[in-house]
Short mmCIF file of C-alpha atoms in Angstrom, two decimals:
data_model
loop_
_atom_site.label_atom_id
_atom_site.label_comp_id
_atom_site.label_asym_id
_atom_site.label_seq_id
_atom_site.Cartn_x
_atom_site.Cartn_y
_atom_site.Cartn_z
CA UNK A 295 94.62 103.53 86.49
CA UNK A 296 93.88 99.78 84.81
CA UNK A 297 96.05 97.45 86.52
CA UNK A 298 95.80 93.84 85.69
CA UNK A 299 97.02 91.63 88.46
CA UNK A 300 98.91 88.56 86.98
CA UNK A 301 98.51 85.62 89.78
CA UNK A 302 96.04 87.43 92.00
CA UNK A 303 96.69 85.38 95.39
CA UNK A 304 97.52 86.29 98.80
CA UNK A 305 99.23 90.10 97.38
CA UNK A 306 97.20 90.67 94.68
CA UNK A 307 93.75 90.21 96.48
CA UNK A 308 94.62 92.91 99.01
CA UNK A 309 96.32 94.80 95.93
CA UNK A 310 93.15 95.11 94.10
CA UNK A 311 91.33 95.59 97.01
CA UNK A 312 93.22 98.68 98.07
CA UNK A 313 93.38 100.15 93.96
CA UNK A 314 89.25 99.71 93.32
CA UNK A 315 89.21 101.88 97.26
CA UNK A 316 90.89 104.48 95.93
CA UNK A 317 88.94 104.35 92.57
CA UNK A 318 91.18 102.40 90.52
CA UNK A 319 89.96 99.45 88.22
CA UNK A 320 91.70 96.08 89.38
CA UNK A 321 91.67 93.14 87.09
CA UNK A 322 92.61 89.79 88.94
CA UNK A 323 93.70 86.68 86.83
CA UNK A 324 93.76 83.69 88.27
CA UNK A 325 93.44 79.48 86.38
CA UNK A 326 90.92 78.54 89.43
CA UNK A 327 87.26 78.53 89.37
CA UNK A 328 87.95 78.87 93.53
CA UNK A 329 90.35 81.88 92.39
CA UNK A 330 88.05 83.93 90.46
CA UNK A 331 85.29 83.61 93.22
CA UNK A 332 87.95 84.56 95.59
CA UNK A 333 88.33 88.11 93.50
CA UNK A 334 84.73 88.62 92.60
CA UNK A 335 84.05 88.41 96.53
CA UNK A 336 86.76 90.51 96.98
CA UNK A 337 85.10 93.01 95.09
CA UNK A 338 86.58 93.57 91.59
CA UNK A 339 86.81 92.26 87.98
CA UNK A 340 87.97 88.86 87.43
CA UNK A 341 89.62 86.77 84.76
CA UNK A 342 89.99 83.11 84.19
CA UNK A 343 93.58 82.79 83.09
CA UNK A 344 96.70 80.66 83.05
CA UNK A 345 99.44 83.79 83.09
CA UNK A 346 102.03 81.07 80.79
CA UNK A 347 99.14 80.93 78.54
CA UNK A 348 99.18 83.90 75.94
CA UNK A 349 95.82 82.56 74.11
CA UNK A 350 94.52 82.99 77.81
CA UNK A 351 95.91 86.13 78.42
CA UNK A 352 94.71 87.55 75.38
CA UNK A 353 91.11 87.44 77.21
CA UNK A 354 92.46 90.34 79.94
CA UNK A 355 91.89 93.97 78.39
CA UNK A 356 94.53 96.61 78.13
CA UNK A 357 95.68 98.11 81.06
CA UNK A 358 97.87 100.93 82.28
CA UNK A 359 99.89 98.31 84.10
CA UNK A 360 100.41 94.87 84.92
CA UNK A 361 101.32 93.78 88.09
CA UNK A 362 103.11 89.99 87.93
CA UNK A 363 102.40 88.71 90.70
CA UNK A 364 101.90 84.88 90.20
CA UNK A 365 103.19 81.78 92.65
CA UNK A 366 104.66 78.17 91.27
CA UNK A 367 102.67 77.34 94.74
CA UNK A 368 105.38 76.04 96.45
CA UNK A 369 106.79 73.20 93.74
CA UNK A 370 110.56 72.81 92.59
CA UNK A 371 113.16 74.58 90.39
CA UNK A 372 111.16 73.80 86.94
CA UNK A 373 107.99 74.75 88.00
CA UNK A 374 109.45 78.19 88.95
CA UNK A 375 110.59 78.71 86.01
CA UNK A 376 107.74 77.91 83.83
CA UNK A 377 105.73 80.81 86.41
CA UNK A 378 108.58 83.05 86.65
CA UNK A 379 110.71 83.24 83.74
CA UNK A 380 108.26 81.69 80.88
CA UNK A 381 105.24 82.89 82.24
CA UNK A 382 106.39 86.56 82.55
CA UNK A 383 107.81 86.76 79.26
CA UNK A 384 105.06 85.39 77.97
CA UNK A 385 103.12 88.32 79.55
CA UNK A 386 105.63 90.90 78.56
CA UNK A 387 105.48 89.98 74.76
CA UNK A 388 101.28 89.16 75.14
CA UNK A 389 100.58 92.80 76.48
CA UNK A 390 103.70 94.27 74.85
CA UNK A 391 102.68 93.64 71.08
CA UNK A 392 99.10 95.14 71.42
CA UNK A 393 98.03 98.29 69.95
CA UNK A 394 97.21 99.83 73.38
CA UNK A 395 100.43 98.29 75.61
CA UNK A 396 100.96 99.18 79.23
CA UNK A 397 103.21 101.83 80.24
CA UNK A 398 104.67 99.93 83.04
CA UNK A 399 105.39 96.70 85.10
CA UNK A 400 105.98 95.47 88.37
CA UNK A 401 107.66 91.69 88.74
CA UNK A 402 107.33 90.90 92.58
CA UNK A 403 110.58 89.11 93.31
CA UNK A 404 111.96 87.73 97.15
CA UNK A 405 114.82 89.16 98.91
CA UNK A 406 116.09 85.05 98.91
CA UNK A 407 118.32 86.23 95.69
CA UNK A 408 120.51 88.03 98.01
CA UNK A 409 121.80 84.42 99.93
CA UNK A 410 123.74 84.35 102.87
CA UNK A 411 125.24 87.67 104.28
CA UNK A 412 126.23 86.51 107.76
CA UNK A 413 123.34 88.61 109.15
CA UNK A 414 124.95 91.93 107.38
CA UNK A 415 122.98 94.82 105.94
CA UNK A 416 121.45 94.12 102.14
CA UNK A 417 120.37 97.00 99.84
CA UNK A 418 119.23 97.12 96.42
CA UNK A 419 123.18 98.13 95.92
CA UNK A 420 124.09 94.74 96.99
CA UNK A 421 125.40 92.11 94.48
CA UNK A 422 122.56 89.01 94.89
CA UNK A 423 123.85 86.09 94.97
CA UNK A 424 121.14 83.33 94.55
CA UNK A 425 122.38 79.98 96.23
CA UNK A 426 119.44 77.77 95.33
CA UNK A 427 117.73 76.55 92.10
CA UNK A 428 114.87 78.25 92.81
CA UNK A 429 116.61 81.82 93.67
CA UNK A 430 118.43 81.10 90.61
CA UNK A 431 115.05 81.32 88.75
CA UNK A 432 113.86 84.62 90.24
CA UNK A 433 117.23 86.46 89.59
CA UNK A 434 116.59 85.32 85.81
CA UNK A 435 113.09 86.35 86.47
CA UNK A 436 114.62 90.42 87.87
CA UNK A 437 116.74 90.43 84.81
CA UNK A 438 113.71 89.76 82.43
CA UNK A 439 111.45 92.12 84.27
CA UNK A 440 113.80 95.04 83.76
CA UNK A 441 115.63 93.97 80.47
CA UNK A 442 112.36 92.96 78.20
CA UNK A 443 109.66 95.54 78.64
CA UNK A 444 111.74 98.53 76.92
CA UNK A 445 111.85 96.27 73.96
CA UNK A 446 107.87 97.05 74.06
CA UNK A 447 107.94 100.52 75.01
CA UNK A 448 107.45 100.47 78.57
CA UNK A 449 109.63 99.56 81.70
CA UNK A 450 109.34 97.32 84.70
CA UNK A 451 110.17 97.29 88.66
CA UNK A 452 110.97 94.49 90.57
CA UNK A 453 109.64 94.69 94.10
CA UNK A 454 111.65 92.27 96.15
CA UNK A 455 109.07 91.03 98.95
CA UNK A 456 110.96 89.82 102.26
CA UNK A 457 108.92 86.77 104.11
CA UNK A 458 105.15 88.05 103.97
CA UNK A 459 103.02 87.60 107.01
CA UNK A 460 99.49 88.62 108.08
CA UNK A 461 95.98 87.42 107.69
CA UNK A 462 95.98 83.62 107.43
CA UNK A 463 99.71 83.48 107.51
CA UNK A 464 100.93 84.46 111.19
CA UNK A 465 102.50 80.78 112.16
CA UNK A 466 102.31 81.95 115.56
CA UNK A 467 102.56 78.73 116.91
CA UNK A 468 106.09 77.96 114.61
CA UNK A 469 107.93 80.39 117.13
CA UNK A 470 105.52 79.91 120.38
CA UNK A 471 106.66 76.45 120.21
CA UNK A 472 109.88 76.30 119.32
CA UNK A 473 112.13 75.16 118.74
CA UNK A 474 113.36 78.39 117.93
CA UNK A 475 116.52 78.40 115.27
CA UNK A 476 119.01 81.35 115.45
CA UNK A 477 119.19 83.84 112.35
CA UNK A 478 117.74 87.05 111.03
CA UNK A 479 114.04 87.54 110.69
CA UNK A 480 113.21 90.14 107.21
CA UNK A 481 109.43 90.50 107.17
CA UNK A 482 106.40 92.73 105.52
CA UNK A 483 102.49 92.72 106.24
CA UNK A 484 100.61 91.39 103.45
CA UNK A 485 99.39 94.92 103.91
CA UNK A 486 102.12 96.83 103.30
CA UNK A 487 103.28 94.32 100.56
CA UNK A 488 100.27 95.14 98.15
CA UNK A 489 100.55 98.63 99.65
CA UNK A 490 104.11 99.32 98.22
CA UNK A 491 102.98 98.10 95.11
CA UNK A 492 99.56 100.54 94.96
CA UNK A 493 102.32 103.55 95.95
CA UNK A 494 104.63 103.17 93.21
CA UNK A 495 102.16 103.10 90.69
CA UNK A 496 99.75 105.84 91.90
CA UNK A 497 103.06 107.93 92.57
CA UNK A 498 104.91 106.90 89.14
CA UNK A 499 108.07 106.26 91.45
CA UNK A 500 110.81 103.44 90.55
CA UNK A 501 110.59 102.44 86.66
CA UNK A 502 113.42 100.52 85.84
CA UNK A 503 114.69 99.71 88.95
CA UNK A 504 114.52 96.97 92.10
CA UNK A 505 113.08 98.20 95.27
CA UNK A 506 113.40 96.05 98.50
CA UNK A 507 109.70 95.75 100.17
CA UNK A 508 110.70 95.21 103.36
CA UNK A 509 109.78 96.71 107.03
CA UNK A 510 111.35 98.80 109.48
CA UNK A 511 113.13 96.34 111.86
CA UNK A 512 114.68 92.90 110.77
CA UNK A 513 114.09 90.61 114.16
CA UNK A 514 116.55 88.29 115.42
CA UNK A 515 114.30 85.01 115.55
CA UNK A 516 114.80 84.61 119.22
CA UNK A 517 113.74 87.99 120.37
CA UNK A 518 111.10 87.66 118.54
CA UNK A 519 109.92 84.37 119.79
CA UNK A 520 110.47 85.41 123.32
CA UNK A 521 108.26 88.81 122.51
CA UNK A 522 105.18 86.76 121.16
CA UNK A 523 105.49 84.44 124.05
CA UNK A 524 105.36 86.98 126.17
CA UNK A 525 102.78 88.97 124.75
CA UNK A 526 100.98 85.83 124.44
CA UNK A 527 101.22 85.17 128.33
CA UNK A 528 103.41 81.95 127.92
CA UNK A 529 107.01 80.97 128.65
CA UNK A 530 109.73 81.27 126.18
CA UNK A 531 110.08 78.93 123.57
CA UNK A 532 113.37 76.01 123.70
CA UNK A 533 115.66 77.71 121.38
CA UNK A 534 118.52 76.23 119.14
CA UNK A 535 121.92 77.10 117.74
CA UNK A 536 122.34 76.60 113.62
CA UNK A 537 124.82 74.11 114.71
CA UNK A 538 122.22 72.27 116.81
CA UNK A 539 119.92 72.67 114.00
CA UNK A 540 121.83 71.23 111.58
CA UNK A 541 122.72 68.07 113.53
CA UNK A 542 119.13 66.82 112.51
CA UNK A 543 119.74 64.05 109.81
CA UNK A 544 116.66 64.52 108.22
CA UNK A 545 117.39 68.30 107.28
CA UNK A 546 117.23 68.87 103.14
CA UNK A 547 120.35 69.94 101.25
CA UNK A 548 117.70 73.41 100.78
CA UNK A 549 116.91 73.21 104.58
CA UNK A 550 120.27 73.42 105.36
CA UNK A 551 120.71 76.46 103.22
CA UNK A 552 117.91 78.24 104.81
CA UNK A 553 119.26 77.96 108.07
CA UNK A 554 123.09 78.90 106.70
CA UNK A 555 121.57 81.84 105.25
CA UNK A 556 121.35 85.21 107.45
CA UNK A 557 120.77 88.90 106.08
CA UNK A 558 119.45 92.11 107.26
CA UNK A 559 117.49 93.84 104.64
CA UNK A 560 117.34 97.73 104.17
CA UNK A 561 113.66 99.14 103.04
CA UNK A 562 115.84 102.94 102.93
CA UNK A 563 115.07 103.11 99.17
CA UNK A 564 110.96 102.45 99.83
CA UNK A 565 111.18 104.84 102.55
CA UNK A 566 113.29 107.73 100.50
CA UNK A 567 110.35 107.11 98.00
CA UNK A 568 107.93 108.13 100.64
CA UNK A 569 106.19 105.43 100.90
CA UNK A 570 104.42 104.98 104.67
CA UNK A 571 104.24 101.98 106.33
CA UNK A 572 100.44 100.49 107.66
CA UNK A 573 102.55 98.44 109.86
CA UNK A 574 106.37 99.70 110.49
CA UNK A 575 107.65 96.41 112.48
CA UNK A 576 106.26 93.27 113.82
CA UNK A 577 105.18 94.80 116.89
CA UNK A 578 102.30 96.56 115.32
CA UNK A 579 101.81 93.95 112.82
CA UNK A 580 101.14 91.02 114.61
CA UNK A 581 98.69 92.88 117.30
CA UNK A 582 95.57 91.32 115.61
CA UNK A 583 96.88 87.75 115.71
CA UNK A 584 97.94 88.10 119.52
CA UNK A 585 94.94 89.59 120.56
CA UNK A 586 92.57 86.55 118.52
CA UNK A 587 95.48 83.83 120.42
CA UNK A 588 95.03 85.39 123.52
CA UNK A 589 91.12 85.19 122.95
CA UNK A 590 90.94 81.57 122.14
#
């Protein structure tokens, strides 16, 4: 396959790393000078592009498939929007009119569309309900991916990412030292988040519909603080209540909503696709971080 990765970051890199292994070509595109060294030293072909930009974009060659995979890095509701909604129309309707289109795409969404459950079970069957500006911009962004691209000829996926974690991003010392608040941890492996991504496409599994990229075991935040610790060889972290959480004046109206919100998140559709896991729960996934802690 040719698979041109849209916003090549954290996912992407290890994306493109795992495709060129298994004799795939990987395009990255990223706006950076920083960001296209970052590829080229990961070992594959790089392009210098802004993904809203469709002169840019006209500079990455055809591909099989495009993987959209680009960040607003963090900023508010209109930045989103300009990544996620403008940018990857833009992309549809740059790669869609060419002689040579793609046969497929993959929009990487967040299981935050869902909102708050009360810590019940979430599916891909579940209604979303997006309670922020932001999550409000990446259910637009899941319509577009699987509305748009059969305008072209060819169909998208959304793969709905819960909270990524691995290499770089363990935040061990968030939950070592507390305080720890209450709620429902959903988590992948950067690993197993590009990994998903590499299955569906070598396997030709899920066009036209949303799969939840998720692992095995959703982890109440305590337990999960108190396993670290102890794995660690330290006490337990304090721990708080939402309630106690929430007494904090200097909370924002979307911190509060974070800690209000609570879901478990099924990965039974990945699975029934046969997709295997590098790292099945946190337990096996965060065994390189505690071993480098207890090191240092």
């Amino acid at each position: 396959m040719h698979v041109a990765i849209l916003g090549c970051g954290h996912v992407g890199l290890e994306l493109g790393r795992q495709l060129t292994e298994r004799g795939h070509d990987a395009i990255g595109v990223r706006r950076s000078d920083e960001g296209v060294a970052e590829i080229e030293e990961t070992g594959f072909e790089a392009v210098q592009a802004d993904v809203t930009d469709p002169e840019d974009l006209g500079a990455v060659p055809d591909v099989d498939a495009i993987v959209f995979a680009a960040s607003s890095g963090g900023r508010g509701a209109d930045a989103a929007r300009e990544v996620y909604v403008d940018g990857l129309r833009t992309a549809i309707e740059q790669f869609g009119e060419r002689e040579h289109s793609p046969e497929r795409l993959v929009y990487t969404s967040s299981t935050g569309v869902h909102g708050d459950h009360d810590g019940d079970w979430v599916d891909e069957g579940t209604a979303i309900d997006p309670t922020t500006e932001k999550t409000d911009v990446l259910a637009e962004a899941e319509r577009i991916a699987l509305e748009v691209p059969p305008e072209y000829g060819f169909e998208g996926t959304v793969a709905r990412y819960a909270g990524l974690y691995g290499p770089g991003r363990y935040r061990l010392e968030r939950y070592l030292e507390g305080p720890v608040t209450e709620g429902y941890l959903n988590m992948v492996h950067r690993d197993d988040a590009a990994g998903a991504i590499r299955y569906l496409l070598e396997e030709d599994r899920a066009r036209g519909e949303v799969v939840q990229v998720v692992d095995d075991e959703p982890a109440h935040k305590w337990e999960f603080a108190d396993w670290l610790a102890e794995k660690c060889g330290l006490e337990y972290p304090p721990k708080q209540t939402k309630a106690e959480r929430l007494e904090d004046a200097d909370i924002s109206a979307a911190g509060k909503r974070r800690i209000l919100t609570s879901k478990r998140c099924s990965n039974e559709k990945l699975r029934a696709l046969g997709y295997e896991f590098a790292y099945p729960t946190y337990r096996e996934g965060y065994r390189d971080a505690i071993e480098a802690y207890r090191r240092r």
